[in-house]
Amino acid sequence: MELDTVMQELESLGKERLKKMYVSNGAHEPVFGVATGEMKPLFRKIKINQPLAEQLYATGNYDAMYFAGIIADPKAMTASDFDRWIDTAYFYMLSDYVVAVTLAEAPIAQDVSDDWIASGNELKMSAGWNSYCWQIGNQPDDAFSERKLAGMLDLAAQSIHGAPERAKYAMNQFIYTVGISYMPLHAKALETALAVGPVEVNGTKGKAKYLNAAETIRKAVEKKQIGFKRKHVRC
């Protein structure tokens, strides 16, 4: 399927209500407002197609960029490719739910994520921490170094309160993802979450909101969800 045809299909699926919601969260024109679930039939027609994914991502259209992540071949992408994608991801719905998710399925995911976490750039940091969350929530525990993840918990505890806003969300999610989905460090993650306490972030209309990883872990314990792994990362 050619680029123009895919763009026409995506435009036909757009809804004004969703477009307004995406824009309110940071998307800017061009954007159609396509529900992610509506993209699945189109994915079944196209399947994995890295060249087309690159063309779609380069359009700058939010919905096309999101769909690019669905049809991309992470195993064919280099660190430079992912750097190019994150540099173009202008708000968190792209950095965290397109680039980070796509990266999570790549063999180089941890190396790239480490570089982004250390970058000091808000969206790169957010994508790096989030990519680890997607990986930990999907891959077996032995795919990770327990020592490394323990060190990352320590880093999160030391720096989360002074981190950029989107990085706070991602680091908080990392703490509770380790606590829920990585059995060897469940106790340390809960201990870390308790030590960190509530994390203040900017909410809607200027009101502060508070993130609490410890509460999220406790709820998972109550629901017997410790050890949870999702079958798929991308939809």
Backbone as numpy.savetxt, mean C-alpha at the origin, in Angstrom:
# Nx Ny Nz CAx CAy CAz Cx Cy Cz
-5.36 -5.74 -26.25 -6.20 -4.55 -26.25 -5.32 -3.31 -26.25
-5.66 -2.35 -27.10 -4.86 -1.14 -27.24 -5.18 -0.12 -26.13
-4.25 0.80 -25.91 -4.39 1.80 -24.87 -5.69 2.60 -25.02
-5.98 3.08 -26.21 -7.17 3.90 -26.42 -8.44 3.14 -26.07
-8.48 1.87 -26.42 -9.65 1.05 -26.13 -9.84 0.89 -24.63
-8.74 0.64 -23.92 -8.82 0.48 -22.46 -9.28 1.78 -21.81
-8.75 2.90 -22.26 -9.15 4.18 -21.70 -10.64 4.45 -21.92
-11.14 4.08 -23.09 -12.57 4.24 -23.37 -13.40 3.36 -22.46
-12.93 2.12 -22.24 -13.65 1.19 -21.35 -13.68 1.74 -19.93
-12.55 2.24 -19.47 -12.49 2.79 -18.12 -13.40 4.02 -17.99
-13.38 4.87 -18.97 -14.22 6.07 -18.92 -15.70 5.71 -18.85
-16.08 4.66 -19.56 -17.48 4.24 -19.57 -17.92 3.70 -18.20
-16.95 3.26 -17.39 -17.25 2.71 -16.07 -17.26 3.77 -14.97
-16.87 4.98 -15.31 -16.74 6.03 -14.32 -18.07 6.48 -13.73
-18.03 6.84 -12.45 -19.21 7.33 -11.74 -18.85 8.66 -11.07
-19.72 9.64 -11.22 -19.44 10.97 -10.68 -19.27 10.93 -9.17
-20.07 10.11 -8.50 -19.98 10.01 -7.04 -18.59 9.54 -6.60
-18.08 8.51 -7.30 -16.75 7.99 -6.95 -15.66 8.98 -7.34
-15.87 9.66 -8.44 -14.89 10.66 -8.86 -14.75 11.73 -7.77
-15.87 12.20 -7.23 -15.82 13.21 -6.17 -15.11 12.67 -4.94
-15.35 11.39 -4.64 -14.71 10.79 -3.47 -13.20 10.71 -3.67
-12.76 10.26 -4.85 -11.33 10.17 -5.12 -10.68 11.55 -5.06
-11.35 12.54 -5.62 -10.80 13.91 -5.61 -10.70 14.43 -4.18
-11.71 14.12 -3.36 -11.68 14.58 -1.97 -10.54 13.96 -1.20
-10.04 12.81 -1.67 -8.92 12.14 -1.01 -7.56 12.53 -1.60
-7.57 13.34 -2.66 -6.31 13.82 -3.20 -6.09 13.61 -4.68
-6.98 12.86 -5.34 -6.83 12.67 -6.79 -7.10 13.99 -7.50
-6.44 14.18 -8.64 -6.77 15.35 -9.46 -6.96 14.91 -10.90
-7.55 15.77 -11.69 -7.82 15.45 -13.09 -6.52 15.08 -13.81
-6.60 14.15 -14.74 -7.79 13.41 -15.18 -8.14 12.25 -14.25
-9.43 12.06 -14.01 -9.92 10.95 -13.20 -11.35 10.64 -13.64
-11.67 9.35 -13.79 -13.00 8.94 -14.24 -13.92 8.59 -13.06
-13.38 7.99 -12.01 -14.20 7.55 -10.89 -14.69 6.13 -11.05
-13.78 5.20 -11.33 -14.14 3.80 -11.54 -13.99 3.01 -10.24
-15.01 2.24 -9.88 -14.91 1.36 -8.71 -13.91 0.25 -9.02
-13.09 -0.09 -8.04 -12.06 -1.11 -8.30 -12.68 -2.44 -8.70
-13.80 -2.79 -8.12 -14.46 -4.05 -8.49 -14.90 -4.08 -9.94
-15.20 -2.90 -10.49 -15.63 -2.83 -11.89 -14.48 -3.09 -12.85
-13.25 -3.08 -12.35 -12.09 -3.31 -13.21 -11.81 -4.79 -13.42
-12.39 -5.65 -12.60 -12.07 -7.08 -12.67 -12.43 -7.72 -14.01
-13.62 -7.44 -14.57 -13.93 -8.03 -15.89 -12.94 -7.59 -16.96
-12.49 -6.33 -16.88 -11.51 -5.84 -17.85 -10.18 -6.54 -17.66
-9.80 -6.79 -16.41 -8.56 -7.53 -16.15 -8.64 -8.94 -16.73
-9.80 -9.59 -16.62 -9.94 -10.95 -17.14 -9.76 -10.99 -18.66
-10.08 -9.89 -19.33 -9.87 -9.81 -20.78 -8.39 -9.62 -21.13
-7.72 -8.80 -20.32 -6.35 -8.39 -20.66 -5.31 -9.28 -19.99
-5.56 -9.65 -18.74 -4.62 -10.39 -17.90 -3.35 -9.55 -17.68
-2.23 -10.21 -17.37 -0.98 -9.48 -17.10 -0.39 -8.95 -18.40
-0.09 -7.66 -18.42 0.44 -7.05 -19.65 1.29 -5.85 -19.24
2.57 -6.08 -19.04 3.45 -5.02 -18.55 3.59 -3.84 -19.51
3.76 -4.06 -20.81 3.85 -2.90 -21.72 2.62 -2.01 -21.65
1.43 -2.62 -21.61 0.20 -1.84 -21.52 0.10 -1.15 -20.16
0.54 -1.84 -19.11 0.54 -1.23 -17.78 1.38 0.04 -17.77
2.53 0.00 -18.42 3.40 1.18 -18.47 2.71 2.32 -19.21
2.03 2.01 -20.30 1.32 3.04 -21.06 0.20 3.66 -20.22
-0.54 2.82 -19.51 -1.64 3.31 -18.68 -1.12 4.18 -17.54
-0.05 3.74 -16.91 0.48 4.50 -15.77 0.97 5.87 -16.22
1.51 5.93 -17.42 2.08 7.18 -17.94 1.02 8.21 -18.32
-0.26 7.81 -18.39 -1.31 8.75 -18.77 -1.55 9.81 -17.69
-1.23 9.48 -16.43 -1.52 10.40 -15.34 -2.97 10.37 -14.90
-3.78 9.57 -15.57 -5.19 9.40 -15.17 -5.24 8.46 -13.98
-5.89 8.90 -12.89 -5.89 8.09 -11.67 -6.40 6.67 -11.91
-7.53 6.54 -12.58 -8.11 5.21 -12.79 -7.21 4.34 -13.67
-6.60 4.93 -14.66 -5.68 4.19 -15.53 -4.45 3.76 -14.75
-3.95 4.63 -13.88 -2.79 4.28 -13.06 -3.12 3.15 -12.10
-4.33 3.19 -11.53 -4.75 2.11 -10.64 -4.85 0.80 -11.42
-5.45 0.84 -12.59 -5.60 -0.38 -13.38 -4.24 -0.89 -13.85
-3.29 0.02 -14.06 -1.94 -0.39 -14.43 -1.35 -1.31 -13.37
-1.61 -1.00 -12.10 -1.12 -1.85 -11.02 -1.73 -3.23 -11.04
-2.96 -3.33 -11.51 -3.65 -4.62 -11.55 -3.08 -5.53 -12.63
-2.71 -4.95 -13.79 -2.24 -5.78 -14.91 -0.72 -5.82 -15.01
-0.03 -5.12 -14.12 1.44 -5.09 -14.18 2.04 -6.45 -13.86
3.27 -6.65 -14.33 4.03 -7.86 -14.02 5.17 -7.46 -13.08
4.96 -7.55 -11.76 5.98 -7.09 -10.81 7.33 -7.77 -10.98
7.30 -9.02 -11.43 8.56 -9.76 -11.61 9.38 -9.23 -12.77
8.74 -8.48 -13.66 9.45 -7.92 -14.81 9.93 -6.50 -14.55
9.56 -5.94 -13.40 9.92 -4.55 -13.10 11.23 -4.48 -12.31
12.04 -3.51 -12.65 13.31 -3.28 -11.96 13.12 -2.25 -10.86
14.16 -2.07 -10.06 14.12 -1.03 -9.02 13.90 0.34 -9.65
14.52 0.58 -10.80 14.34 1.85 -11.50 12.89 2.05 -11.95
12.26 0.95 -12.38 10.85 1.03 -12.78 9.98 1.43 -11.59
10.23 0.79 -10.45 9.43 1.12 -9.27 9.72 2.54 -8.79
10.96 2.98 -8.89 11.29 4.36 -8.52 10.54 5.34 -9.43
10.47 5.00 -10.70 9.74 5.87 -11.64 8.26 5.93 -11.29
7.70 4.78 -10.91 6.28 4.75 -10.53 6.03 5.54 -9.26
6.86 5.38 -8.25 6.62 6.08 -6.99 6.84 7.59 -7.17
7.75 7.98 -8.05 7.97 9.40 -8.29 6.75 10.06 -8.93
5.93 9.26 -9.62 4.73 9.78 -10.29 3.49 9.62 -9.44
3.60 8.87 -8.36 2.46 8.65 -7.45 2.29 9.89 -6.58
1.35 10.74 -6.96 1.28 12.06 -6.35 0.44 12.14 -5.07
-0.27 11.04 -4.70 -0.97 11.03 -3.42 -1.08 9.59 -2.92
-1.51 9.45 -1.68 -1.37 8.18 -0.99 -2.14 7.02 -1.60
-3.26 7.28 -2.29 -4.01 6.18 -2.88 -3.22 5.53 -4.02
-2.32 6.28 -4.62 -1.42 5.71 -5.63 -0.20 5.08 -4.98
0.42 5.78 -4.04 1.64 5.26 -3.43 1.37 3.98 -2.64
0.26 3.96 -1.89 0.01 2.85 -0.96 -0.81 1.71 -1.55
-1.71 2.03 -2.48 -2.63 1.00 -2.99 -2.38 0.61 -4.43
-1.42 1.26 -5.07 -1.01 0.85 -6.42 0.47 0.45 -6.40
1.34 1.40 -6.10 2.77 1.12 -6.19 3.22 0.13 -5.11
2.83 0.37 -3.86 3.25 -0.53 -2.78 2.70 -1.94 -2.97
1.47 -2.04 -3.44 0.85 -3.35 -3.66 1.55 -4.09 -4.79
1.84 -3.39 -5.87 2.54 -4.01 -7.00 3.93 -4.45 -6.57
4.63 -3.58 -5.87 5.97 -3.91 -5.39 5.97 -5.15 -4.50
4.93 -5.34 -3.71 4.88 -6.45 -2.76 5.00 -7.81 -3.43
4.68 -7.89 -4.71 4.77 -9.17 -5.43 6.07 -9.32 -6.21
6.97 -8.35 -6.06 8.24 -8.40 -6.80 9.32 -9.08 -5.96
10.25 -9.80 -6.60 11.36 -10.42 -5.86 12.25 -9.41 -5.15
12.26 -8.17 -5.65 13.12 -7.13 -5.07 12.37 -6.26 -4.07
11.21 -6.72 -3.62 10.33 -5.88 -2.79 11.00 -5.36 -1.53
11.69 -6.23 -0.80 12.27 -5.77 0.46 13.38 -4.76 0.24
14.22 -4.99 -0.75 15.32 -4.05 -1.02 14.80 -2.67 -1.40
13.81 -2.64 -2.30 13.25 -1.36 -2.73 12.54 -0.67 -1.57
11.77 -1.45 -0.82 11.05 -0.89 0.34 12.02 -0.29 1.35
13.14 -0.98 1.60 14.14 -0.46 2.54 14.67 0.90 2.09
14.94 1.03 0.80 15.45 2.30 0.27 14.42 3.41 0.46
13.17 3.10 0.21 12.12 4.12 0.32 11.90 4.52 1.77
11.93 3.56 2.67 11.74 3.87 4.10 12.84 4.81 4.59
14.04 4.62 4.08 15.19 5.45 4.51 15.26 6.79 3.78
14.37 7.02 2.81 14.50 8.19 1.93 14.17 9.51 2.60
13.28 9.49 3.60 12.82 10.74 4.20 11.68 11.39 3.44
11.34 10.85 2.27 10.23 11.36 1.47 8.92 10.72 1.95
7.91 11.55 2.22 6.68 11.07 2.85 6.03 9.91 2.11
5.78 10.06 0.81 5.06 9.02 0.09 5.94 7.80 -0.18
7.24 8.01 -0.33 8.13 6.86 -0.47 8.18 6.07 0.83
8.28 6.77 1.95 8.27 6.09 3.24 6.97 5.32 3.43
5.87 5.97 3.13 4.56 5.34 3.27 4.46 4.09 2.40
4.91 4.19 1.16 4.86 3.04 0.26 5.77 1.92 0.74
6.95 2.27 1.25 7.88 1.25 1.73 7.33 0.47 2.91
6.82 1.19 3.92 6.22 0.51 5.07 4.99 -0.29 4.65
4.16 0.30 3.78 2.96 -0.40 3.34 3.28 -1.65 2.53
4.33 -1.58 1.72 4.69 -2.76 0.94 5.05 -3.92 1.87
5.77 -3.61 2.95 6.07 -4.66 3.94 4.78 -5.23 4.53
3.80 -4.37 4.76 2.52 -4.86 5.30 1.86 -5.83 4.33
1.83 -5.46 3.06 1.24 -6.35 2.06 2.01 -7.66 1.98
3.34 -7.59 2.04 4.16 -8.82 1.98 3.92 -9.71 3.19
3.99 -9.13 4.39 3.85 -9.91 5.62 2.47 -10.54 5.71
1.47 -9.84 5.21 0.11 -10.35 5.26 -0.19 -11.41 4.23
0.77 -11.71 3.37 0.54 -12.69 2.31 1.57 -13.82 2.28
2.81 -13.51 2.59 3.89 -14.49 2.45 4.12 -15.27 3.75
4.68 -16.47 3.65 4.95 -17.26 4.86 5.97 -16.56 5.75
5.90 -16.84 7.04 6.79 -16.17 7.99 8.26 -16.37 7.68
8.61 -17.53 7.14 10.03 -17.80 6.88 10.58 -17.03 5.68
9.74 -16.22 5.04 10.22 -15.37 3.94 10.91 -14.12 4.47
10.88 -13.93 5.80 11.40 -12.71 6.41 12.42 -13.03 7.50
13.33 -12.11 7.70 14.29 -12.20 8.80 13.62 -11.67 10.07
13.52 -12.51 11.07 12.91 -12.08 12.33 13.71 -10.92 12.94
15.02 -11.01 12.84 15.87 -9.94 13.39 15.61 -8.62 12.68
15.46 -8.68 11.37 15.23 -7.45 10.60 13.89 -6.83 10.97
12.83 -7.64 11.01 11.52 -7.10 11.35 11.49 -6.57 12.78
12.22 -7.21 13.68 12.30 -6.71 15.05 12.96 -5.33 15.07
13.99 -5.16 14.27 14.65 -3.87 14.16 13.73 -2.81 13.58
12.89 -3.22 12.64 11.93 -2.28 12.04 10.87 -1.87 13.06
10.47 -2.80 13.92 9.54 -2.43 14.99 10.18 -1.38 15.91
11.44 -1.58 16.22 12.16 -0.60 17.06 12.24 0.76 16.36
12.53 0.73 15.06 12.60 1.98 14.30 11.25 2.70 14.30
10.19 1.94 14.09 8.85 2.53 14.11 8.55 3.16 15.47
8.89 2.47 16.52 8.63 2.98 17.87 9.38 4.28 18.13
10.61 4.34 17.64 11.46 5.51 17.89 11.05 6.73 17.06
10.47 6.50 15.89 10.29 7.63 14.96 8.86 7.93 14.54
7.89 7.11 14.93 6.54 7.28 14.40 5.92 8.61 14.77
6.10 9.07 15.98 5.42 10.29 16.42 5.94 11.53 15.69
7.16 11.48 15.19 7.70 12.63 14.47 7.74 12.44 12.97
7.15 11.35 12.48 7.19 11.03 11.05 6.17 11.86 10.27
6.35 11.97 8.94 5.34 12.64 8.11 3.99 11.92 8.24
2.90 12.63 7.96 1.56 12.11 8.23 1.28 10.75 7.61
1.51 10.60 6.32 1.18 9.32 5.68 2.10 8.21 6.18
3.33 8.57 6.53 4.24 7.57 7.09 3.74 7.08 8.44
3.11 7.97 9.22 2.54 7.55 10.51 1.51 6.46 10.31
0.61 6.67 9.35 -0.41 5.65 9.06 0.25 4.32 8.72
1.26 4.38 7.83 1.90 3.16 7.35 2.69 2.46 8.44
3.38 3.22 9.28 4.16 2.63 10.37 3.25 2.01 11.41
2.15 2.68 11.71 1.16 2.11 12.62 0.62 0.79 12.07
0.35 0.78 10.76 -0.14 -0.44 10.13 0.92 -1.54 10.16
2.17 -1.16 9.99 3.25 -2.15 10.06 3.29 -2.81 11.43
3.16 -2.02 12.48 3.22 -2.58 13.83 2.11 -3.60 14.04
0.88 -3.24 13.66 -0.19 -4.21 13.91 -0.21 -5.35 12.90
0.33 -5.12 11.71 0.41 -6.23 10.74 1.39 -7.29 11.24
2.53 -6.86 11.76 3.48 -7.81 12.35 2.80 -8.53 13.52
2.08 -7.79 14.34 1.42 -8.39 15.49 0.36 -9.40 15.13
-0.27 -9.22 13.98 -1.35 -10.12 13.56 -0.86 -11.23 12.64
0.00 -10.89 11.70 0.32 -11.84 10.62 1.72 -12.45 10.67
2.56 -12.03 11.62 3.90 -12.60 11.73 4.06 -13.18 13.13
3.79 -14.46 13.25 3.71 -15.12 14.55 4.96 -14.98 15.42
6.18 -15.07 14.84 7.37 -15.01 15.71 7.50 -13.71 16.51
6.89 -12.62 16.02 7.04 -11.33 16.70 5.70 -10.78 17.20
4.73 -11.65 17.38 3.43 -11.18 17.87 3.58 -10.44 19.21
4.28 -11.05 20.15 4.42 -10.46 21.48 5.19 -9.15 21.43
6.27 -9.12 20.64 7.06 -7.88 20.55 6.26 -6.77 19.88
5.47 -7.12 18.87 4.66 -6.11 18.18 3.64 -5.50 19.13
3.02 -6.35 19.95 2.05 -5.84 20.92 2.74 -4.96 21.95
3.90 -5.40 22.40 4.68 -4.60 23.35 5.06 -3.26 22.74
5.45 -3.27 21.47 5.81 -2.04 20.76 4.60 -1.13 20.65
3.46 -1.71 20.28 2.25 -0.92 20.12 1.84 -0.25 21.43
1.98 -0.97 22.51 1.65 -0.41 23.83 2.60 0.72 24.20
3.87 0.53 23.88 4.86 1.57 24.18 4.64 2.82 23.35
4.26 2.63 22.09 4.00 3.76 21.20 2.76 4.52 21.64
1.73 3.78 22.03 0.48 4.42 22.43 -0.26 5.00 21.24
-1.30 5.79 21.48 -2.05 6.41 20.39 -1.17 7.36 19.58
-1.35 7.34 18.27 -0.56 8.18 17.37 -1.49 9.22 16.76
-1.18 10.49 16.99 -2.02 11.57 16.48 -1.70 11.86 15.02
-2.76 11.90 14.19 -2.61 12.26 12.78 -3.67 13.29 12.44
-3.44 13.99 11.34 -4.43 14.98 10.89 -5.63 14.26 10.30
-6.81 14.56 10.80 -8.03 13.98 10.28 -8.71 14.92 9.31
-9.94 14.60 8.94 -10.68 15.45 8.02 -11.08 16.75 8.70
-11.17 17.81 7.91 -11.59 19.14 8.39 -10.70 19.64 9.53
-9.43 19.24 9.50 -8.47 19.76 10.47 -8.53 19.15 11.85
-9.44 18.21 12.06 -9.56 17.58 13.37 -8.56 16.44 13.50
-7.95 16.36 14.67 -6.98 15.29 14.90 -7.71 13.96 15.10
-7.07 12.87 14.68 -7.57 11.53 14.98 -6.41 10.73 15.53
-6.71 9.62 16.15 -5.68 8.85 16.81 -5.68 7.40 16.33
-4.50 6.91 15.99 -4.32 5.52 15.58 -3.83 4.72 16.77
-4.31 3.49 16.91 -3.93 2.69 18.07 -3.70 1.25 17.63
-2.44 0.93 17.36 -2.09 -0.41 16.88 -2.39 -1.48 17.92
-2.23 -1.14 19.20 -2.47 -2.13 20.25 -3.93 -2.58 20.25
-4.84 -1.65 20.05 -6.26 -2.00 20.01 -6.57 -2.89 18.82
-5.94 -2.61 17.69 -6.15 -3.43 16.50 -5.66 -4.86 16.73
-4.50 -5.00 17.35 -3.97 -6.33 17.66 -4.87 -7.06 18.65
-5.32 -6.35 19.67 -6.19 -6.97 20.67 -7.49 -7.48 20.05
-8.07 -6.69 19.16 -9.30 -7.12 18.49 -9.06 -8.37 17.65
-7.90 -8.44 17.00 -7.56 -9.62 16.20 -7.41 -10.85 17.09
-6.84 -10.65 18.28 -6.71 -11.75 19.23 -8.10 -12.25 19.63
-9.00 -11.32 19.93 -10.36 -11.69 20.34 -11.09 -12.46 19.24
-10.80 -12.10 17.98 -11.46 -12.75 16.84 -10.70 -13.98 16.35
-9.62 -14.34 17.09 -8.79 -15.49 16.73 -8.23 -15.36 15.31
-7.75 -14.16 14.99 -7.20 -13.89 13.66 -5.68 -13.87 13.63
-5.03 -14.16 14.75 -3.58 -14.13 14.78 -3.03 -15.23 13.87
-2.10 -14.84 13.02 -1.55 -15.75 12.02 -2.23 -15.61 10.67
-3.15 -14.65 10.55 -3.90 -14.45 9.31 -2.96 -14.14 8.13
-3.21 -14.81 7.01 -2.52 -14.52 5.75 -3.57 -14.44 4.64
-3.50 -13.40 3.83 -4.42 -13.30 2.70 -3.89 -14.12 1.54
-4.79 -14.66 0.73 -4.38 -15.50 -0.40 -3.75 -14.68 -1.52
-4.25 -13.48 -1.73 -3.75 -12.66 -2.83 -3.43 -11.27 -2.33
-2.47 -10.62 -2.97 -2.15 -9.24 -2.66 -3.00 -8.32 -3.54
-2.86 -8.49 -4.85 -3.65 -7.67 -5.78 -5.00 -8.32 -6.02
-5.98 -7.48 -6.40 -7.31 -8.01 -6.64 -7.35 -8.79 -7.95
